[in-house]
Structure formats: C-alpha cells, structure tokens
Short mmCIF file of C-alpha atoms and ligand atoms in Angstrom, two decimals:
data_model
loop_
_atom_site.label_atom_id
_atom_site.label_comp_id
_atom_site.label_asym_id
_atom_site.label_seq_id
_atom_site.Cartn_x
_atom_site.Cartn_y
_atom_site.Cartn_z
CA MET X 1 107.87 92.53 120.76
CA PHE X 2 110.56 95.09 121.66
CA ARG X 3 112.55 96.44 118.71
CA TYR X 4 115.94 98.02 119.32
CA ASN X 5 116.02 101.73 118.40
CA VAL X 6 119.18 103.66 117.59
CA ASP X 7 117.20 106.91 117.91
CA ASP X 8 114.42 107.73 120.44
CA ARG X 9 112.21 109.15 117.70
CA GLN X 10 111.88 105.72 116.10
CA GLN X 11 109.46 104.47 118.78
CA ALA X 12 106.92 107.21 117.99
CA ILE X 13 106.96 106.07 114.35
CA ARG X 14 106.53 102.42 115.34
CA ASP X 15 103.50 103.37 117.49
CA ARG X 16 102.03 105.54 114.72
CA VAL X 17 102.36 102.76 112.15
CA ALA X 18 100.77 100.24 114.53
CA ALA X 19 97.68 102.48 114.81
CA PHE X 20 97.64 103.08 111.03
CA ALA X 21 97.94 99.35 110.29
CA GLN X 22 94.93 98.49 112.49
CA LYS X 23 92.77 100.75 110.36
CA HIS X 24 94.26 100.67 106.87
CA ILE X 25 96.38 97.52 106.43
CA ILE X 26 95.34 94.54 108.57
CA PRO X 27 91.64 94.53 107.52
CA PHE X 28 92.57 94.62 103.80
CA SER X 29 95.71 92.45 103.59
CA LYS X 30 94.00 89.28 102.33
CA GLU X 31 91.86 91.11 99.80
CA LEU X 32 94.86 93.03 98.43
CA ASP X 33 96.80 89.78 98.07
CA HIS X 34 94.00 88.12 96.11
CA ARG X 35 92.66 91.12 94.21
CA ASP X 36 91.80 90.19 90.62
CA ASP X 37 92.79 92.06 87.51
CA PRO X 38 92.27 94.65 86.21
CA ASP X 39 92.30 97.32 88.97
CA ARG X 40 94.90 95.69 91.20
CA PHE X 41 96.81 98.72 92.42
CA ALA X 42 96.12 99.46 96.12
CA TRP X 43 94.62 102.90 95.53
CA ASP X 44 92.88 103.10 98.92
CA LEU X 45 96.05 102.16 100.80
CA PHE X 46 98.12 104.65 98.80
CA LYS X 47 95.61 107.44 99.49
CA ALA X 48 95.59 106.57 103.21
CA LEU X 49 99.42 106.58 103.31
CA ALA X 50 99.41 110.01 101.64
CA LYS X 51 96.70 111.39 103.95
CA GLU X 52 98.65 110.22 107.00
CA GLY X 53 101.67 112.18 105.69
CA PHE X 54 103.78 109.04 105.22
CA VAL X 55 104.39 109.67 101.49
CA ALA X 56 105.80 113.14 102.26
CA GLN X 57 108.17 112.00 105.03
CA ARG X 58 111.54 112.26 103.27
CA MET X 59 110.71 115.11 100.92
CA PRO X 60 111.99 118.65 101.60
CA LYS X 61 109.77 120.93 103.73
CA GLU X 62 109.76 123.74 101.15
CA TYR X 63 108.07 121.38 98.69
CA GLY X 64 105.42 120.01 101.02
CA GLY X 65 107.50 117.32 102.69
CA CYS X 66 108.49 116.59 106.31
CA ASN X 67 112.27 116.22 105.83
CA VAL X 68 112.58 113.39 108.38
CA SER X 69 115.90 111.57 108.81
CA SER X 70 116.77 108.42 106.93
CA VAL X 71 116.72 106.54 110.27
CA GLU X 72 113.11 107.61 110.90
CA TYR X 73 112.03 106.88 107.34
CA THR X 74 113.71 103.46 107.44
CA THR X 75 111.75 102.73 110.63
CA LEU X 76 108.55 103.70 108.83
CA ILE X 77 109.23 101.21 106.03
CA GLU X 78 110.31 98.46 108.46
CA GLU X 79 107.11 98.82 110.47
CA LEU X 80 104.75 99.12 107.49
CA CYS X 81 106.26 95.98 105.95
CA TYR X 82 105.93 94.16 109.26
CA TYR X 83 102.17 94.45 108.76
CA ASP X 84 102.18 93.94 104.98
CA ALA X 85 104.99 94.18 102.43
CA VAL X 86 102.53 95.71 99.96
CA ALA X 87 103.43 98.93 101.77
CA CYS X 88 106.64 98.85 99.71
CA LEU X 89 104.59 100.84 97.21
CA LEU X 90 105.30 103.85 99.42
CA ASP X 91 109.06 103.30 99.12
CA ALA X 92 108.89 103.02 95.33
CA VAL X 93 107.05 106.34 95.12
CA THR X 94 109.23 108.27 97.55
CA GLU X 95 112.86 107.11 97.72
CA LEU X 96 113.00 105.57 94.26
CA ALA X 97 110.94 107.92 92.09
CA THR X 98 110.65 111.29 93.88
CA TYR X 99 114.17 111.33 95.36
CA PRO X 100 115.91 111.97 91.99
CA ILE X 101 113.58 114.93 91.33
CA TYR X 102 114.07 116.62 94.70
CA THR X 103 117.80 115.86 94.68
CA PHE X 104 118.85 116.55 91.08
CA GLY X 105 115.98 118.68 89.75
CA THR X 106 116.07 122.43 89.02
CA ASP X 107 114.11 124.70 91.37
CA ALA X 108 111.38 124.92 88.74
CA GLN X 109 111.17 121.11 88.43
CA LYS X 110 111.07 120.64 92.21
CA LYS X 111 108.36 123.30 92.58
CA LYS X 112 106.30 121.77 89.78
CA TYR X 113 106.50 118.09 90.72
CA VAL X 114 107.54 117.44 94.34
CA PRO X 115 104.49 118.96 96.13
CA LYS X 116 102.18 116.79 94.01
CA CYS X 117 104.25 113.71 94.83
CA ALA X 118 104.28 114.61 98.55
CA SER X 119 100.49 114.96 98.70
CA GLY X 120 99.86 111.76 96.76
CA GLU X 121 98.18 113.65 93.90
CA SER X 122 100.90 112.35 91.59
CA ILE X 123 102.34 108.82 91.41
CA PRO X 124 105.87 108.88 90.00
CA ALA X 125 107.75 105.81 88.76
CA PHE X 126 111.50 105.16 88.44
CA VAL X 127 111.80 103.90 84.87
CA LEU X 128 115.22 102.32 84.36
CA THR X 129 114.95 98.58 83.64
CA GLU X 130 114.55 97.30 80.09
CA PRO X 131 114.04 93.80 78.67
CA GLY X 132 117.81 93.69 77.99
CA ALA X 133 119.02 96.02 80.75
CA GLY X 134 118.36 94.73 84.28
CA SER X 135 121.55 94.07 86.25
CA ASP X 136 123.45 95.49 83.26
CA ALA X 137 121.70 98.82 83.66
CA VAL X 138 124.14 100.60 81.34
CA ASN X 139 122.85 98.63 78.35
CA GLN X 140 119.97 101.07 77.71
CA LYS X 141 118.26 100.82 74.32
CA THR X 142 115.64 103.50 74.88
CA VAL X 143 116.85 106.49 72.88
CA ALA X 144 116.11 110.21 73.11
CA VAL X 145 116.78 112.24 69.98
CA PRO X 146 116.93 116.05 70.34
CA ASP X 147 114.46 117.81 68.04
CA GLY X 148 114.28 121.59 68.50
CA ASP X 149 112.98 122.29 72.02
CA HIS X 150 112.00 118.66 72.51
CA TYR X 151 113.33 115.13 72.78
CA ILE X 152 111.71 112.36 70.79
CA ILE X 153 111.85 109.14 72.76
CA ASN X 154 111.52 105.53 71.57
CA GLY X 155 112.02 102.37 73.59
CA GLU X 156 110.61 99.77 75.95
CA LYS X 157 110.79 99.35 79.73
CA ILE X 158 109.82 96.43 81.97
CA PHE X 159 109.45 95.48 85.66
CA ILE X 160 108.62 99.08 86.58
CA MET X 161 106.96 99.47 89.99
CA HIS X 162 103.69 101.35 89.33
CA GLY X 163 104.69 101.82 85.69
CA ASP X 164 101.13 100.83 84.82
CA VAL X 165 99.44 103.51 86.96
CA ALA X 166 102.05 106.27 87.32
CA ASP X 167 101.40 109.69 85.84
CA LEU X 168 105.04 110.81 86.06
CA PHE X 169 108.16 108.95 84.94
CA VAL X 170 111.78 109.52 85.88
CA LEU X 171 112.91 107.94 82.64
CA PHE X 172 116.44 106.82 81.82
CA VAL X 173 117.49 106.97 78.16
CA LYS X 174 120.52 106.84 75.94
CA MET X 175 120.95 110.32 74.51
CA ALA X 176 121.43 110.27 70.72
CA ASP X 177 124.01 113.07 70.84
CA GLY X 178 125.64 111.85 74.05
CA GLY X 179 128.85 113.76 73.35
CA ASP X 180 132.30 112.49 72.42
CA ASP X 181 132.81 110.38 75.53
CA ASP X 182 132.84 106.70 74.57
CA LYS X 183 131.97 105.37 78.02
CA ALA X 184 128.47 103.87 77.79
CA SER X 185 127.36 105.02 81.24
CA ARG X 186 128.16 108.65 80.31
CA LYS X 187 125.67 108.50 77.42
CA ILE X 188 122.72 107.93 79.74
CA SER X 189 120.47 110.81 80.76
CA ALA X 190 117.40 111.14 82.98
CA ILE X 191 114.24 112.88 81.77
CA ILE X 192 111.00 113.69 83.62
CA VAL X 193 108.05 112.56 81.52
CA GLU X 194 104.49 113.69 82.30
CA ALA X 195 103.08 110.37 81.19
CA ARG X 196 99.43 111.17 81.84
CA LYS X 197 97.41 114.34 81.38
CA ASP X 198 93.98 114.38 83.07
CA GLY X 199 94.47 110.69 83.82
CA LYS X 200 95.00 109.72 80.16
CA LEU X 201 98.33 108.51 78.77
CA ILE X 202 99.98 111.03 76.43
CA PRO X 203 100.38 110.10 72.74
CA GLY X 204 103.03 107.43 72.13
CA ILE X 205 102.97 105.82 75.60
CA LYS X 206 101.38 102.42 76.19
CA VAL X 207 101.44 100.52 79.48
CA ALA X 208 100.41 97.11 80.78
CA THR X 209 100.16 95.55 84.23
CA LEU X 210 102.37 92.47 84.53
CA LYS X 211 100.29 89.42 85.46
CA LYS X 212 100.74 86.50 87.86
CA LYS X 213 103.11 88.32 90.20
CA MET X 214 104.28 86.04 93.00
CA GLY X 215 103.88 88.46 95.93
CA MET X 216 103.04 92.05 96.86
CA ARG X 217 100.39 91.86 94.20
CA ALA X 218 98.58 95.14 94.87
CA ALA X 219 101.85 97.09 94.52
CA THR X 220 101.64 96.60 90.78
CA THR X 221 104.49 96.23 88.29
CA GLY X 222 104.24 97.53 84.74
CA ARG X 223 105.60 97.33 81.24
CA ILE X 224 105.95 100.52 79.20
CA TRP X 225 106.29 101.19 75.48
CA LEU X 226 107.39 104.59 74.16
CA GLU X 227 106.90 105.44 70.49
CA ASN X 228 107.91 108.91 69.26
CA VAL X 229 107.05 110.44 72.64
CA ARG X 230 107.72 114.19 72.64
CA VAL X 231 109.07 115.67 75.88
CA PRO X 232 110.22 119.29 76.33
CA LYS X 233 113.97 119.68 76.79
CA GLU X 234 113.35 121.62 80.02
CA ASN X 235 112.39 118.21 81.52
CA LEU X 236 115.98 116.95 81.41
CA LEU X 237 116.91 115.94 84.98
CA GLY X 238 120.44 117.03 85.87
CA GLU X 239 122.89 117.23 82.97
CA VAL X 240 123.13 115.32 79.70
CA GLY X 241 125.19 112.17 80.32
CA LYS X 242 124.72 112.21 84.13
CA GLY X 243 121.72 109.89 84.16
CA PHE X 244 123.60 106.76 85.20
CA LYS X 245 125.08 108.51 88.23
CA ILE X 246 121.59 109.77 89.14
CA ALA X 247 120.27 106.19 88.88
CA MET X 248 123.11 104.71 90.97
CA ASN X 249 122.90 107.44 93.61
CA THR X 250 119.13 106.91 93.85
CA LEU X 251 119.55 103.15 94.17
CA ASP X 252 122.01 103.61 97.05
CA GLY X 253 119.24 105.13 99.19
CA ALA X 254 116.50 102.90 97.83
CA ARG X 255 118.51 99.81 98.82
CA ILE X 256 118.28 100.87 102.48
CA GLY X 257 114.54 100.87 101.91
CA VAL X 258 114.60 97.30 100.59
CA ALA X 259 116.71 96.29 103.60
CA ALA X 260 113.99 97.80 105.81
CA GLN X 261 111.32 95.85 103.90
CA GLY X 262 113.24 92.61 104.46
CA LEU X 263 113.70 93.49 108.12
CA GLY X 264 109.96 94.03 108.56
CA ILE X 265 109.20 90.65 107.01
CA ALA X 266 111.89 88.89 109.06
CA GLN X 267 110.56 90.43 112.29
CA ARG X 268 107.01 89.35 111.43
CA ALA X 269 108.14 85.78 110.68
CA LEU X 270 109.90 85.69 114.05
CA GLN X 271 106.89 87.08 115.95
CA GLU X 272 104.44 84.69 114.27
CA SER X 273 106.77 81.78 115.10
CA ILE X 274 107.07 82.75 118.77
CA ASP X 275 103.31 83.11 119.14
CA TYR X 276 102.66 79.81 117.38
CA ALA X 277 105.37 77.88 119.27
CA LYS X 278 103.88 78.96 122.60
CA LYS X 279 100.39 77.76 121.79
CA ARG X 280 100.93 74.75 119.52
CA VAL X 281 100.91 71.60 121.68
CA CYS X 282 102.79 68.55 120.50
CA PHE X 283 103.88 65.48 122.52
CA GLY X 284 101.96 66.91 125.53
CA ALA X 285 103.58 70.38 125.69
CA PRO X 286 103.89 73.61 123.68
CA ILE X 287 106.51 73.14 120.95
CA ALA X 288 108.36 76.16 122.41
CA LYS X 289 109.64 73.65 125.01
CA LEU X 290 111.46 71.68 122.33
CA GLN X 291 115.12 72.52 121.82
CA ALA X 292 114.79 72.14 118.02
CA ILE X 293 112.28 75.02 118.03
CA GLN X 294 114.25 77.08 120.56
CA TRP X 295 117.33 76.95 118.35
CA MET X 296 115.37 78.04 115.30
CA ILE X 297 113.94 80.98 117.24
CA ALA X 298 117.44 81.91 118.49
CA ASP X 299 118.87 81.82 114.95
CA MET X 300 115.95 83.88 113.56
CA ALA X 301 116.23 86.49 116.33
CA THR X 302 119.97 86.82 115.73
CA GLN X 303 119.46 87.27 111.97
CA VAL X 304 116.82 89.93 112.65
CA GLU X 305 119.08 91.90 115.00
CA ALA X 306 122.09 91.69 112.67
CA ALA X 307 119.93 92.87 109.75
CA ARG X 308 118.64 95.72 111.92
CA MET X 309 122.16 96.84 112.84
CA LEU X 310 123.35 96.87 109.21
CA THR X 311 120.20 98.64 108.01
CA TYR X 312 120.35 101.43 110.59
CA LYS X 313 124.10 101.80 110.18
CA ALA X 314 123.56 102.58 106.49
CA ALA X 315 120.70 104.98 107.34
CA GLN X 316 122.85 106.75 109.95
CA LEU X 317 125.66 107.23 107.42
CA GLN X 318 123.15 108.67 104.94
CA ASP X 319 121.93 111.09 107.64
CA LYS X 320 125.51 112.18 108.33
CA GLY X 321 126.01 112.97 104.65
CA GLU X 322 128.76 110.36 104.33
CA LYS X 323 129.13 107.90 101.46
CA PHE X 324 127.05 104.81 102.16
CA THR X 325 127.03 102.82 98.90
CA ILE X 326 128.75 99.75 100.39
CA GLU X 327 126.76 99.83 103.63
CA ALA X 328 123.46 100.10 101.71
CA SER X 329 124.43 97.09 99.60
CA GLN X 330 125.49 95.12 102.69
CA ALA X 331 122.23 96.00 104.45
CA LYS X 332 120.09 95.05 101.44
CA LEU X 333 122.00 91.81 100.84
CA PHE X 334 121.91 90.69 104.45
CA ALA X 335 118.38 91.81 105.35
CA SER X 336 116.78 90.29 102.24
CA GLU X 337 118.57 86.98 102.89
CA ALA X 338 117.75 87.19 106.62
CA ALA X 339 114.10 87.56 105.61
CA LYS X 340 114.38 84.40 103.52
CA PHE X 341 116.01 82.53 106.40
CA CYS X 342 113.38 83.66 108.90
CA VAL X 343 110.40 82.98 106.64
CA ASP X 344 111.77 79.54 105.82
CA ARG X 345 112.21 78.68 109.52
CA ALA X 346 108.75 80.10 110.27
CA MET X 347 107.33 77.77 107.61
CA GLN X 348 109.12 74.82 109.25
CA ILE X 349 107.82 75.72 112.70
CA HIS X 350 104.24 76.18 111.44
CA GLY X 351 104.28 73.05 109.25
CA GLY X 352 101.02 72.64 107.32
CA TYR X 353 99.60 75.70 109.10
CA GLY X 354 102.34 77.74 107.43
CA TYR X 355 102.13 76.22 103.97
CA ILE X 356 98.38 76.80 103.62
CA GLY X 357 97.58 80.51 103.39
CA GLU X 358 94.19 80.37 105.10
CA PHE X 359 95.78 79.46 108.45
CA SER X 360 98.61 81.97 108.84
CA PRO X 361 100.44 84.77 107.00
CA ILE X 362 103.58 82.60 106.52
CA GLU X 363 102.71 81.50 102.97
CA LYS X 364 102.21 85.17 101.99
CA LEU X 365 105.46 86.24 103.71
CA TYR X 366 107.26 83.52 101.73
CA ARG X 367 105.99 84.95 98.44
CA ASP X 368 106.48 88.61 99.41
CA GLN X 369 110.05 88.09 100.60
CA ARG X 370 111.42 86.59 97.41
CA ILE X 371 111.54 89.79 95.32
CA MET X 372 113.79 91.49 97.89
CA GLU X 373 116.72 89.39 96.69
CA ILE X 374 115.97 90.54 93.12
CA TYR X 375 114.71 94.11 92.81
CA GLU X 376 116.78 97.27 93.15
CA GLY X 377 119.83 95.14 92.42
CA THR X 378 120.01 91.36 92.84
CA SER X 379 122.00 89.78 95.69
CA GLU X 380 124.69 89.07 93.10
CA ILE X 381 124.88 92.79 92.16
CA GLN X 382 125.16 93.70 95.86
CA ARG X 383 128.04 91.22 96.24
CA LEU X 384 129.67 92.78 93.17
CA VAL X 385 129.34 96.31 94.59
CA ILE X 386 130.69 95.21 98.00
CA SER X 387 133.60 93.12 96.72
CA SER X 388 134.68 95.67 94.10
CA SER X 389 135.11 98.20 96.88
CA TYR X 390 137.15 95.82 99.08
CA LEU X 391 139.28 94.54 96.18
CA ARG X 392 139.93 97.95 94.60
N1 COS H 1 126.72 106.62 93.06
C1 COS H 1 127.09 107.54 92.11
N2 COS H 1 127.78 107.20 91.00
C2 COS H 1 128.09 105.90 90.83
C3 COS H 1 127.74 104.91 91.75
C4 COS H 1 127.03 105.31 92.91
N3 COS H 1 126.64 104.43 93.84
N4 COS H 1 128.16 103.71 91.31
C5 COS H 1 128.80 103.93 90.14
N5 COS H 1 128.75 105.26 89.86
C6 COS H 1 129.34 105.93 88.71
C7 COS H 1 130.81 105.59 88.59
O1 COS H 1 131.60 106.47 89.37
C8 COS H 1 131.06 105.78 87.11
O2 COS H 1 131.23 107.17 86.85
P1 COS H 1 132.28 107.69 85.74
O3 COS H 1 131.70 107.31 84.42
O4 COS H 1 132.34 109.16 85.93
O5 COS H 1 133.59 107.00 86.03
C9 COS H 1 129.74 105.36 86.48
O6 COS H 1 128.75 105.43 87.51
C10 COS H 1 129.79 103.94 85.95
O7 COS H 1 130.22 103.08 86.97
P2 COS H 1 130.70 101.59 86.70
O8 COS H 1 131.66 101.63 85.53
O9 COS H 1 131.14 101.02 87.98
O10 COS H 1 129.35 100.93 86.19
P3 COS H 1 129.09 99.45 85.70
O11 COS H 1 128.61 99.48 84.32
O12 COS H 1 130.25 98.59 86.02
O13 COS H 1 127.82 99.01 86.59
C11 COS H 1 126.69 98.06 88.47
C12 COS H 1 127.86 98.93 87.92
C13 COS H 1 126.66 96.65 87.93
C14 COS H 1 126.90 98.05 89.95
C15 COS H 1 125.36 98.78 88.11
O14 COS H 1 125.08 98.63 86.74
C16 COS H 1 124.18 98.29 88.91
O15 COS H 1 124.00 98.69 90.07
N6 COS H 1 123.34 97.43 88.30
C17 COS H 1 122.11 97.01 88.92
C18 COS H 1 121.03 97.95 88.56
C19 COS H 1 119.84 97.72 89.43
O16 COS H 1 119.89 97.76 90.64
N7 COS H 1 118.69 97.48 88.77
C20 COS H 1 117.51 97.22 89.49
C21 COS H 1 116.36 97.89 88.86
S1 COS H 1 116.14 99.50 89.30
S2 COS H 1 114.60 99.41 90.46
#
C-alpha cells in the first residue's frame, strides 16, 4: 500500500527494508515470538541488521556511521516494525544507547565506542530506570562515589532493553559529591560502563532476563545489579550533574523512534484488515462491502495518516536542528495510541481469526503494541510534557 513520503529518499529505504524483511524477518517472526528461555535475544536478526548497515544509519560518518537524516531513520524504523516490532531492538541500540555517546562523549570516547556500536560488535544499553525511578526518573538511588581515579557504583536497574546481553552501559547515577546545588536532577550524572570484557560480566555486575514479557519477546529486557563496580573517571559522559539533561535530550529523539514503531504497527493492522475484508465472505459478499467495515477502515487509515504527519513533523524539526521536545511527545503519544486503535479494530474485523495467533498476525500486533504506551515515557508523561509547555 502507498505510504506518503515527505522526502523522496524515504521510498528507497522502504524498498530496501521490504527486501531485507523477506530474507531476515518474515521467515523468523513466529519463532522469535515463541523462542524459549534462556537465549531469547534475536542475535541473528541483530547481526543481519548490522551487516545491512542499518545499525550505523544515524551515527556520524567519522565513527563508522552513515549520518542519515532523522526523517530517513524514522522511515527505517517504521518499515522494520511494519514487518515485526521486534526490530525495535535496533532503535534501542542506536537512538537510545549510542546517541548519548556520539552526542555528549569526548573525542576519545566516541573513537573508542561508536565504531564498535555502528558495526554491531558492541551492544550498548541505556540504563536509566530503577525499581523506584520509572516516570519519576530523577529519583535515582544508584550511587557513584569518587575514589581516586575511579567511581565505585552501587545500585539496581530494571526494565532495561538489552540490559541482559549488552556489553556497554550508558548508566545514570546519583553522584555522591554532586556539588552544592540542591536540585535533584542536577545531582545525576551519566557514566559509560564496559559491562563485559571478552563476553564476561565485570566484577560486581549481575544481570537477568525478565521473563513472561507480553510482546517483542526476542528484543529482551533485563534487570541489572551493581555492587562496588569500579569504573575509571575518564568514562564520565558529559559533565558531573548533567546526566539528567543527557537522559531527557536522548529521550526526545528516542520518542520519535517509538512513534515510528507505533506507526509501523498501525499500518500493518490496516493492511491486514484491508486484505482480510476483501476476501472474507459473509452474508454472500466480501465483508469489505459492509458499511460497518468500511467505516472502521476509514477511521484506521485516518489515524495512520495523522500519526505519520506528527511523526515526520518531529523528525523534520530534529533535522533542522530546532527544538522538538513537544513534537516528539505528541508524535509518540498519538502514534502509540493510534496503533492501539488500529490493532483493536483489526481484531474486530478479523474476529476469531484475529484472536487466535495461528491464523493471523493480529494477536501478536496486539501484544507488541501495548508497550509503546509505556516505554520511553508513558502516555501520561507525554501529556505532562505537552501540557506543561502549553500552560507555562
Ligand atoms: N532536554 C534537555 N533538558 C531537559 C529536557 C529536555 N527534553 N527536559 C527537561 N530538561 C531539563 C530541565 O531544563 C531542567 O534543567 P535545570 O535543572 O537546569 O533547570 C532539568 O532537566 C529538570 O527538569 P524538570 O524539573 O522539568 O524535571 P522533572 O523532575 O519535573 O521531570 C519528566 C520531568 C517527568 C518529564 C521526566 O522525569 C521524564 O521524562 N520522565 C519519564 C522518564 C522516562 O521516559 N522513562 C522511561 C524509561 S527510559 S527508556
């Protein structure tokens, strides 16, 4: 089905992803969804994404990246998630975990870490959320205490995308000597942690894969414990006390990515519904002839297009170097809820053939969609960010 492009280069990406999906996504989707513990992470898919150059897309050319625009990258995520939302693992590695390094890192840090992230040799994770610090991200309890040339870090993190398999963490901590400023957010710092050496976790770090995840199961989510972990001070990312701003700035861009994920799912639900409505015969004719179905298709298509406009508007602002915090929140809020609307209508149109996973992808879309209203800032946090700007 035709997708509106705001930039001619988007179509080439859509065509490239379609070819990639035939080979690396469609044949494995069911197996990835039902893969048993332990080894659930989609290693083969990740390696294929890296080999194709998709992991490197947004990263700077001088560090092995392709430096494509946000509009092009957003298209990549939209299309990958049209075929399978498990492809969100790419987004978590690039715009969530590598972005803060190539944006706020020193030249030495960028040179050391970004090329490995671009090639797929390294899997970085964005390690912010804690058992008591989700929406209230300022409430960090993980503490870094300076000790000579090192920091000693203690704490616990949860709901970390790839936290169980990552070898590199962009870790957010409360700095023990956070200065005289009383504001809690100004006590938070970001530190790069080389969590694994030769594949083995460094002393003091323990990880676990979180079980019984509702959707996107092969893009694993981890829990992390840090006990007296020693990290060299040269691994501080940005300045002491600037970690919260780094996290918020990173989430601005990453939220466009979640909007693109929702858009991909919404588009897929629409396409599946159109195909099904044309072939499913009921009362002597395809159900596409029934006005009840036509109206659902019209509402879904309108949601998809509105989500697309908001998503690419935010990406265009990012490309222009303008502030896009509000637009990213609006895109994420609307596209994730549009995905829910479309998947729900698709389920209604498919009936039993939607509810039972062996007949259609609708049951999987239903499970995959739900996290988009939760991660990288819940819908309620997006409404808070949007309204606080309008009411200021
Ligand atoms: N970009 C850069 N800086 C930002 C920013 C942004 N988008 N948003 C806020 N900041 C800065 C503010 O300017 C402020 O700086 P100063 O201390 O210099 O004044 C600082 O960050 C604190 O801002 P604020 O006081 O508004 O922070 P709050 O504690 O009120 O928190 C919310 C704001 C709730 C919006 C934030 O905690 C949030 O986004 N929570 C959700 C976190 C999330 O998405 N978690 C998902 C898991 S991560 S995958």
